[in-house]
Coordinates of C-alpha atoms in Angstrom, one line a residue:
Chain U
X1 CA 12.5 -19.4 16.3
X2 CA 10.4 -17.3 18.1
X3 CA 10.2 -18.7 21.5
X4 CA 6.7 -19.4 23.4
X5 CA 4.8 -16.8 24.7
X6 CA 6.7 -14.5 22.6
X7 CA 4.1 -13.4 19.9
X8 CA 1.1 -11.9 20.5
X9 CA -1.6 -11.2 17.8
X10 CA -4.3 -8.5 18.5
X11 CA -7.2 -8.8 16.5
X12 CA -10.5 -10.2 15.7
X13 CA -11.3 -13.6 14.3
X14 CA -13.9 -12.1 11.8
X15 CA -11.1 -10.0 9.9
X16 CA -9.5 -11.1 6.7
X17 CA -6.5 -9.0 7.5
X18 CA -6.3 -10.7 10.8
X19 CA -6.8 -14.1 9.5
X20 CA -3.9 -13.5 7.0
X21 CA -1.5 -12.9 9.7
X22 CA -2.8 -16.1 11.5
X23 CA -2.5 -18.2 7.9
X24 CA 1.2 -17.1 8.4
X25 CA 2.1 -18.0 12.0
X26 CA 0.4 -21.2 11.3
X27 CA 2.3 -22.1 8.2
X28 CA 5.8 -21.3 10.1
X29 CA 4.6 -23.0 12.8
X30 CA 4.7 -20.1 15.3
X31 CA 2.9 -20.4 18.5
X32 CA 1.2 -17.1 19.2
X33 CA -1.6 -15.7 21.9
X34 CA -4.6 -14.2 20.1
X35 CA -6.1 -11.0 22.2
X36 CA -9.3 -10.6 21.2
X37 CA -10.2 -6.9 20.0
X38 CA -13.9 -5.2 20.3
X39 CA -14.1 -3.2 17.3
X40 CA -17.2 -1.5 18.5
X41 CA -15.3 -0.4 21.5
X42 CA -11.5 -0.1 20.8
X43 CA -9.4 -1.1 23.8
X44 CA -6.6 1.1 25.3
X45 CA -4.0 -1.6 23.9
X46 CA -5.3 -1.2 20.4
X47 CA -5.5 2.7 20.7
X48 CA -1.7 2.8 22.1
X49 CA -0.2 0.0 20.1
X50 CA -1.6 1.7 16.7
X51 CA -2.1 5.1 17.3
X52 CA -1.9 6.2 13.4
X53 CA -4.8 3.7 12.2
X54 CA -6.5 2.3 15.5
X55 CA -6.8 -0.8 13.3
X56 CA -6.1 -4.4 13.9
X57 CA -4.2 -6.8 13.1
X58 CA -1.2 -5.7 15.6
X59 CA 1.6 -8.0 16.4
X60 CA 3.6 -7.5 19.4
X61 CA 7.0 -9.7 19.3
X62 CA 8.4 -10.1 22.8
X63 CA 9.4 -6.6 24.3
X64 CA 9.8 -4.7 20.8
X65 CA 7.7 -1.8 19.4
X66 CA 4.1 -3.2 18.2
X67 CA 3.9 -4.2 14.2
X68 CA 0.8 -2.8 12.3
X69 CA -0.6 -3.2 8.7
X70 CA -1.0 -7.0 7.7
X71 CA 1.1 -6.9 4.9
X72 CA 3.8 -5.2 6.8
X73 CA 3.4 -7.9 9.6
X74 CA 3.7 -10.7 6.7
X75 CA 7.0 -9.7 5.7
X76 CA 8.1 -9.2 8.8
X77 CA 7.8 -12.7 10.2
X78 CA 9.0 -13.9 6.7
X79 CA 12.3 -12.0 7.2
X80 CA 12.1 -13.0 11.1
X81 CA 11.7 -16.8 10.6
X82 CA 12.8 -17.4 6.8
X83 CA 13.9 -20.9 7.0
X84 CA 10.0 -22.3 8.3
X85 CA 7.7 -22.0 5.0
X86 CA 9.1 -19.2 3.2
X87 CA 6.4 -17.1 2.0
X88 CA 7.8 -14.6 -0.6
X89 CA 10.2 -16.0 -3.1
X90 CA 13.6 -14.8 -3.1
X91 CA 14.3 -13.8 -6.7
X92 CA 13.4 -9.6 -6.8
X93 CA 11.5 -9.8 -10.0
X94 CA 9.0 -12.5 -8.4
X95 CA 9.1 -10.3 -5.2
X96 CA 7.9 -7.4 -7.2
X97 CA 5.4 -9.6 -9.2
X98 CA 3.9 -10.9 -5.9
X99 CA 3.9 -7.5 -4.1
X100 CA 2.2 -5.9 -7.3
X101 CA -0.6 -8.1 -6.8
X102 CA -1.0 -8.2 -3.3
X103 CA -1.6 -4.3 -3.7
X104 CA -4.0 -4.8 -6.1
X105 CA -6.0 -7.1 -3.8
X106 CA -6.0 -4.7 -1.0
X107 CA -6.5 -1.7 -2.8
X108 CA -8.8 -2.0 -6.0
X109 CA -10.1 -5.7 -5.6
X110 CA -11.2 -6.3 -1.9
X111 CA -12.4 -2.6 -1.4
X112 CA -15.3 -3.5 -4.1
X113 CA -17.2 -5.9 -1.8
X114 CA -17.4 -3.2 1.3
X115 CA -18.4 -1.0 -1.8
X116 CA -20.9 -3.7 -2.8
X117 CA -22.5 -3.6 0.9
X118 CA -22.4 0.2 1.3
X119 CA -24.3 0.7 -2.0
X120 CA -27.9 1.2 -2.0
X121 CA -29.8 0.3 -5.2
X122 CA -30.2 -2.7 -7.7
X123 CA -28.8 -1.1 -10.6
X124 CA -25.7 0.3 -8.9
X125 CA -24.9 -3.0 -6.9
X126 CA -25.3 -4.9 -10.5
X127 CA -22.3 -2.7 -11.8
X128 CA -20.5 -3.4 -8.7
X129 CA -20.8 -7.0 -9.3
X130 CA -19.6 -6.6 -12.6
X131 CA -16.7 -4.7 -11.4
X132 CA -16.0 -7.7 -9.0
X133 CA -16.2 -10.2 -11.5
X134 CA -13.7 -8.1 -13.8
X135 CA -11.1 -8.2 -10.7
X136 CA -12.0 -11.9 -10.3
X137 CA -10.8 -12.6 -13.7
X138 CA -7.6 -10.4 -13.6
X139 CA -6.9 -12.6 -10.4
X140 CA -7.8 -16.1 -12.5
X141 CA -5.3 -14.8 -15.1
X142 CA -2.7 -13.6 -12.2
X143 CA -3.3 -17.3 -11.0
X144 CA -2.6 -19.1 -14.1
X145 CA 0.6 -17.2 -14.6
X146 CA 2.0 -17.8 -10.7
X147 CA 0.7 -21.3 -10.2
X148 CA 1.8 -22.6 -14.2
X149 CA -0.2 -25.7 -13.5
X150 CA 0.2 -26.2 -10.0
X151 CA -2.2 -25.9 -7.1
X152 CA -1.5 -22.7 -5.7
X153 CA 0.1 -19.5 -6.4
X154 CA 3.0 -20.2 -4.4
X155 CA 3.3 -23.6 -7.0
X156 CA 3.1 -26.6 -4.9
X157 CA 2.7 -25.1 -1.8
X158 CA 0.9 -22.0 -0.2
X159 CA 3.0 -18.7 -0.9
X160 CA 2.4 -15.1 -0.5
X161 CA -0.5 -14.7 -2.6
X162 CA -2.3 -17.7 -1.3
X163 CA -2.2 -15.9 2.0
X164 CA -2.9 -12.5 0.6
X165 CA -6.0 -13.8 -1.5
X166 CA -7.2 -16.6 0.3
X167 CA -7.7 -14.8 3.6
X168 CA -10.9 -12.9 2.0
X169 CA -12.4 -16.3 0.6
X170 CA -15.1 -16.7 3.6
X171 CA -16.3 -13.4 3.3
X172 CA -16.2 -13.4 -0.5
X173 CA -18.5 -16.5 -0.5
X174 CA -20.6 -14.8 2.2
X175 CA -20.6 -11.6 0.0
X176 CA -21.5 -13.8 -3.1
X177 CA -24.5 -15.7 -1.4
X178 CA -25.9 -12.6 -0.2
X179 CA -25.7 -10.5 -3.1
X180 CA -26.9 -13.7 -5.4
X181 CA -23.6 -14.0 -7.4
X182 CA -20.6 -15.8 -7.8
X183 CA -17.6 -13.6 -7.4
X184 CA -15.3 -16.9 -8.2
X185 CA -17.7 -18.1 -11.4
X186 CA -16.8 -21.6 -12.2
X187 CA -17.2 -20.6 -15.9
X188 CA -15.1 -17.2 -15.7
X189 CA -12.8 -18.4 -12.9
X190 CA -12.6 -21.7 -12.6
X191 CA -9.2 -22.5 -11.5
X192 CA -9.8 -19.8 -8.7
X193 CA -12.9 -21.6 -8.0
X194 CA -11.3 -24.8 -7.1
X195 CA -8.0 -22.9 -5.4
X196 CA -10.5 -21.5 -3.2
X197 CA -11.9 -24.7 -2.2
X198 CA -8.1 -26.2 -1.6
X199 CA -7.6 -23.1 0.8
X200 CA -10.7 -23.9 2.7
X201 CA -9.6 -27.3 3.4
X202 CA -5.9 -26.6 3.8
X203 CA -4.6 -28.2 7.3
X204 CA -3.0 -25.0 8.4
X205 CA -5.6 -22.5 7.2
X206 CA -9.0 -24.0 8.2
X207 CA -8.5 -23.5 11.8
X208 CA -8.2 -19.4 11.0
X209 CA -11.3 -19.5 8.8
X210 CA -14.0 -17.7 10.3
X211 CA -17.3 -19.9 10.3
X212 CA -20.6 -18.1 9.0
X213 CA -22.1 -17.3 12.4
X214 CA -18.9 -15.3 13.2
X215 CA -19.1 -13.6 9.6
X216 CA -22.8 -12.5 10.3
X217 CA -22.2 -11.1 13.7
X218 CA -19.4 -8.7 12.1
X219 CA -21.6 -7.8 9.3
X220 CA -24.4 -7.0 11.6
X221 CA -21.9 -4.7 13.4
X222 CA -20.9 -3.1 10.4
X223 CA -24.2 -2.5 9.3
X224 CA -25.0 -0.5 12.4
X225 CA -21.5 0.8 12.8
X226 CA -20.9 1.8 9.2
X227 CA -24.0 1.7 7.5
X228 CA -25.0 1.5 3.8
X229 CA -25.6 5.0 2.0
X230 CA -29.0 6.4 1.7
X231 CA -30.6 5.8 -1.7
Chain E
X1 CA 23.0 -5.3 -15.2
X2 CA 20.3 -5.3 -18.4
X3 CA 18.4 -2.6 -20.0
X4 CA 16.8 -0.1 -17.7
X5 CA 13.9 2.0 -18.6
X6 CA 11.6 4.6 -16.7
X7 CA 8.3 5.5 -18.0
X8 CA 7.1 8.7 -15.9
X9 CA 5.8 11.8 -16.2
X10 CA 7.9 15.1 -15.7
X11 CA 5.9 16.3 -12.6
X12 CA 4.6 13.2 -10.3
X13 CA 6.6 12.9 -7.1
X14 CA 6.1 9.1 -7.3
X15 CA 8.5 9.0 -10.6
X16 CA 10.9 11.4 -9.0
X17 CA 11.6 8.8 -6.0
X18 CA 12.5 6.0 -8.6
X19 CA 14.8 9.0 -10.1
X20 CA 16.7 9.5 -7.2
X21 CA 16.7 5.4 -6.3
X22 CA 18.4 4.6 -9.6
X23 CA 20.9 7.7 -9.6
X24 CA 21.9 6.7 -5.9
X25 CA 22.7 3.4 -7.3
X26 CA 24.7 4.6 -10.2
X27 CA 22.1 2.7 -12.5
X28 CA 22.1 4.0 -16.2
X29 CA 18.6 4.1 -17.6
X30 CA 16.6 5.9 -20.2
X31 CA 13.6 8.1 -19.5
X32 CA 10.5 7.8 -21.3
X33 CA 8.3 10.4 -20.7
X34 CA 4.3 9.5 -20.9
X35 CA 1.5 12.0 -21.7
X36 CA -1.4 10.8 -19.3
X37 CA -4.1 12.1 -21.6
X38 CA -2.7 10.3 -24.5
X39 CA -0.8 7.0 -23.0
X40 CA 1.5 5.3 -25.3
X41 CA 0.7 1.7 -26.3
X42 CA 3.7 0.6 -24.4
X43 CA 2.4 1.8 -21.1
X44 CA -0.7 0.0 -21.8
X45 CA 1.1 -3.3 -22.1
X46 CA 3.5 -2.9 -19.5
X47 CA 0.8 -1.9 -17.2
X48 CA -2.4 -3.1 -18.4
X49 CA -4.0 -3.3 -14.8
X50 CA -3.5 0.4 -13.9
X51 CA -2.5 2.1 -17.1
X52 CA -0.1 4.2 -14.7
X53 CA 3.4 5.7 -14.4
X54 CA 6.1 5.3 -13.0
X55 CA 7.0 1.6 -14.5
X56 CA 10.5 0.5 -14.5
X57 CA 11.5 -1.7 -17.2
X58 CA 14.3 -3.9 -16.9
X59 CA 15.3 -6.6 -19.2
X60 CA 11.8 -6.3 -20.8
X61 CA 10.4 -7.2 -17.6
X62 CA 8.0 -4.6 -16.4
X63 CA 7.6 -3.5 -12.6
X64 CA 4.8 -1.5 -11.5
X65 CA 3.8 0.5 -8.2
X66 CA 6.3 3.1 -6.9
X67 CA 7.1 1.4 -3.5
X68 CA 7.2 -2.1 -5.2
X69 CA 9.7 -0.3 -7.8
X70 CA 12.1 1.2 -4.6
X71 CA 12.3 -2.4 -3.2
X72 CA 13.3 -4.1 -6.3
X73 CA 15.9 -1.6 -7.0
X74 CA 17.0 -2.3 -3.6
X75 CA 17.2 -5.9 -3.9
X76 CA 18.5 -6.2 -7.5
X77 CA 21.4 -3.4 -7.1
X78 CA 22.7 -5.2 -3.9
X79 CA 26.1 -4.0 -3.9
X80 CA 26.8 -0.4 -1.9
X81 CA 24.3 1.9 -0.9
X82 CA 21.2 0.2 0.4
X83 CA 17.7 1.8 1.0
X84 CA 16.1 -0.3 3.3
X85 CA 17.6 -1.6 6.9
X86 CA 18.9 -5.2 7.6
X87 CA 17.1 -5.4 10.8
X88 CA 13.3 -7.0 10.3
X89 CA 11.8 -4.8 12.6
X90 CA 13.6 -1.7 11.1
X91 CA 12.2 -2.9 7.7
X92 CA 8.7 -3.3 8.9
X93 CA 8.9 0.2 10.6
X94 CA 10.1 1.8 7.1
X95 CA 7.5 -0.2 5.4
X96 CA 4.5 0.9 7.7
X97 CA 5.6 4.6 7.3
X98 CA 5.5 4.4 3.3
X99 CA 2.2 2.7 3.1
X100 CA 1.1 5.5 5.8
X101 CA 2.7 8.5 3.3
X102 CA 1.3 7.0 0.1
X103 CA -2.2 5.9 1.4
X104 CA -2.8 9.1 3.9
X105 CA -0.2 12.0 3.9
X106 CA 0.0 12.5 0.3
X107 CA -3.6 12.0 -0.6
X108 CA -4.5 14.3 2.1
X109 CA -2.2 16.7 0.7
X110 CA -3.3 16.4 -2.7
X111 CA -6.9 16.6 -1.6
X112 CA -6.2 19.8 0.2
X113 CA -4.5 21.3 -2.7
X114 CA -7.2 20.7 -5.0
X115 CA -10.1 22.1 -2.9
X116 CA -11.4 25.5 -1.7
X117 CA -13.5 27.2 1.1
X118 CA -14.8 25.1 3.3
X119 CA -13.6 21.6 2.0
X120 CA -10.2 22.9 1.6
X121 CA -10.4 24.0 5.3
X122 CA -11.8 20.3 6.4
X123 CA -9.1 18.5 4.1
X124 CA -6.4 21.0 5.3
X125 CA -6.8 19.9 8.9
X126 CA -6.5 15.9 8.0
X127 CA -3.6 16.8 6.1
X128 CA -1.9 18.4 9.1
X129 CA -3.1 15.6 11.3
X130 CA -1.3 13.3 9.2
X131 CA 2.1 15.5 8.8
X132 CA 2.0 15.9 12.8
X133 CA 2.4 12.4 13.0
X134 CA 5.4 12.2 10.6
X135 CA 6.8 15.0 12.5
X136 CA 6.4 12.7 15.6
X137 CA 8.0 10.1 13.8
X138 CA 11.1 12.3 13.1
X139 CA 11.8 13.1 16.5
X140 CA 15.4 12.6 17.4
X141 CA 16.5 11.5 14.1
X142 CA 18.5 13.5 11.4
X143 CA 17.0 11.2 8.4
X144 CA 13.9 9.1 8.4
X145 CA 16.8 6.4 8.0
X146 CA 18.6 7.4 11.1
X147 CA 22.1 9.1 10.8
X148 CA 21.9 8.0 7.0
X149 CA 19.3 8.8 4.8
X150 CA 17.1 5.8 3.5
X151 CA 14.3 4.1 1.7
X152 CA 11.6 6.2 3.9
X153 CA 13.6 9.5 2.9
X154 CA 13.1 8.8 -0.3
X155 CA 9.4 7.9 0.1
X156 CA 8.9 11.2 1.9
X157 CA 11.0 13.5 -0.3
X158 CA 8.3 14.8 -2.2
X159 CA 7.7 17.2 1.0
X160 CA 11.1 18.7 0.5
X161 CA 9.8 20.3 -2.7
X162 CA 5.9 20.2 -3.3
X163 CA 4.6 21.8 -0.4
X164 CA 6.9 24.7 -1.1
X165 CA 6.1 25.2 -4.7
X166 CA 2.7 25.0 -3.9
X167 CA 3.2 27.7 -1.5
X168 CA 4.4 30.0 -4.0
X169 CA 1.4 29.0 -6.8
X170 CA -1.6 29.7 -4.1
X171 CA 0.0 31.4 -1.4
X172 CA -0.6 29.0 1.6
X173 CA 2.3 27.5 3.6
X174 CA 1.1 24.3 5.4
X175 CA 4.8 23.3 6.7
X176 CA 5.5 26.1 9.1
X177 CA 8.5 25.8 11.1
X178 CA 7.1 26.6 14.3
X179 CA 4.6 23.4 13.9
X180 CA 6.8 21.3 12.2
X181 CA 10.6 21.8 13.4
X182 CA 11.5 18.3 12.9
X183 CA 10.4 17.8 9.3
X184 CA 11.7 21.6 8.3
X185 CA 15.0 20.6 9.4
X186 CA 14.7 17.0 7.6
X187 CA 13.6 18.8 4.6
X188 CA 16.8 21.4 4.6
X189 CA 19.3 18.3 5.0
X190 CA 17.7 15.8 2.9
X191 CA 17.3 18.6 0.3
X192 CA 20.8 18.8 0.3
X193 CA 21.8 15.7 -0.6
X194 CA 22.9 16.1 -4.2
X195 CA 21.2 13.4 -6.0
X196 CA 18.2 14.8 -4.5
X197 CA 19.0 18.4 -5.1
X198 CA 19.9 18.3 -8.8
X199 CA 16.9 16.0 -9.6
X200 CA 13.7 18.1 -9.2
X201 CA 11.1 19.3 -11.9
X202 CA 11.4 22.7 -13.0
X203 CA 9.9 25.0 -10.4
X204 CA 8.1 27.8 -13.0
X205 CA 6.4 24.6 -14.6
X206 CA 5.4 23.1 -11.7
X207 CA 3.6 26.2 -10.8
X208 CA 2.1 26.7 -14.1
X209 CA 0.9 23.1 -14.2
X210 CA -0.7 23.3 -10.2
X211 CA -2.9 26.4 -11.7
X212 CA -3.8 24.2 -14.5
X213 CA -4.7 21.4 -12.1
X214 CA -6.9 23.9 -9.7
X215 CA -8.6 25.6 -12.9
X216 CA -9.3 22.2 -14.3
X217 CA -11.8 21.9 -11.2
X218 CA -13.2 25.4 -11.4
X219 CA -10.9 26.7 -9.1
X220 CA -9.5 30.1 -10.4
X221 CA -7.1 32.0 -8.1
X222 CA -4.9 35.0 -8.7
X223 CA -0.9 34.9 -9.2
X224 CA 0.5 36.2 -6.0
X225 CA 2.6 39.4 -7.2

């Protein structure tokens, strides 16, 4: 078990990748210190602990070298503390399946939301919204397969994909409202829509899900530092 | 341990790491070559999300994405040689650099190769920046895995062959020994491992393919004399 004061997480409350790590720390009852990073003016700590990407989250565990990349951090926490709330399943084919979908979420699905923010023009935005919904439908099918009739991707309780996708719920809802559509449509993706509500209200997760004000501040910062493309 | 099939193209570096992994573990498998311009119905069935290779089929169950496949192979055939180390921190480090290769190093190298003029100069800068980080990471180590090769060596293995073949194709060498002494030394050592040495695509065929790829973009180059 990690000792008190041993784990520090460098990040920002608005980042879903940081939230994802917080979810796992909470589920595993690992106490940690949260060090808030200012992405508009990156700290020396961030630049030295993640010189390759200069991105959050970064996990510090005692005197060990820092660990970067949220999916890498999650597997590290799961391997370091496997006995409390196992995140990944133990069977290789199930682990591969989980990792495949995590890849899909991070490399194909969630980037669409940033693309939506950066794309000017109504018609082009509509095209991306359509892609998002197609992605959501794929995730609905994945949810059906993984949950097998139960409440979560992990079955009766939260697993890897609940954490990997669940960390984006706040942003998905924020983006849906701003762009006047429903990414987790109740008709096309009914199970995901219900699952999202469960994630939002889960005891171990809700403390790490950012509120609207936090999201809005981050969004405004993004609009300045990474403005949408010109028409 | 069940029937194993590998769907791949003959030239892809991502497929090669799977070939090496299976051979290093002594796994018997059947190869099915795909023509990406004319994908088989099997491929579309086994990888409906991305429709890409490589795909590993084990006991009828498809596994997609080469890094996912590598870990699957390591976890399934887990007696004997292991690719990933035991220690969670060492595993995290290997996974971090594997992601860096697949998301940054290889794509930047590919971009450099598939461009020309000013675009190529910019792409070359980025590729070199990424390679310098890898060079630094390799400092003091015989292999990426330490004294023995492992997961990360398989992931970076494409460096042993592809830059050299590209050098022959377009007469440009990115991996100069003075700039990358650690990488060049590693390329020789890892390149000497029998399974790696004996499993490369045909060099002449690769050179032709590279020319075709650049021609496809309207980049015409004269073959070196």
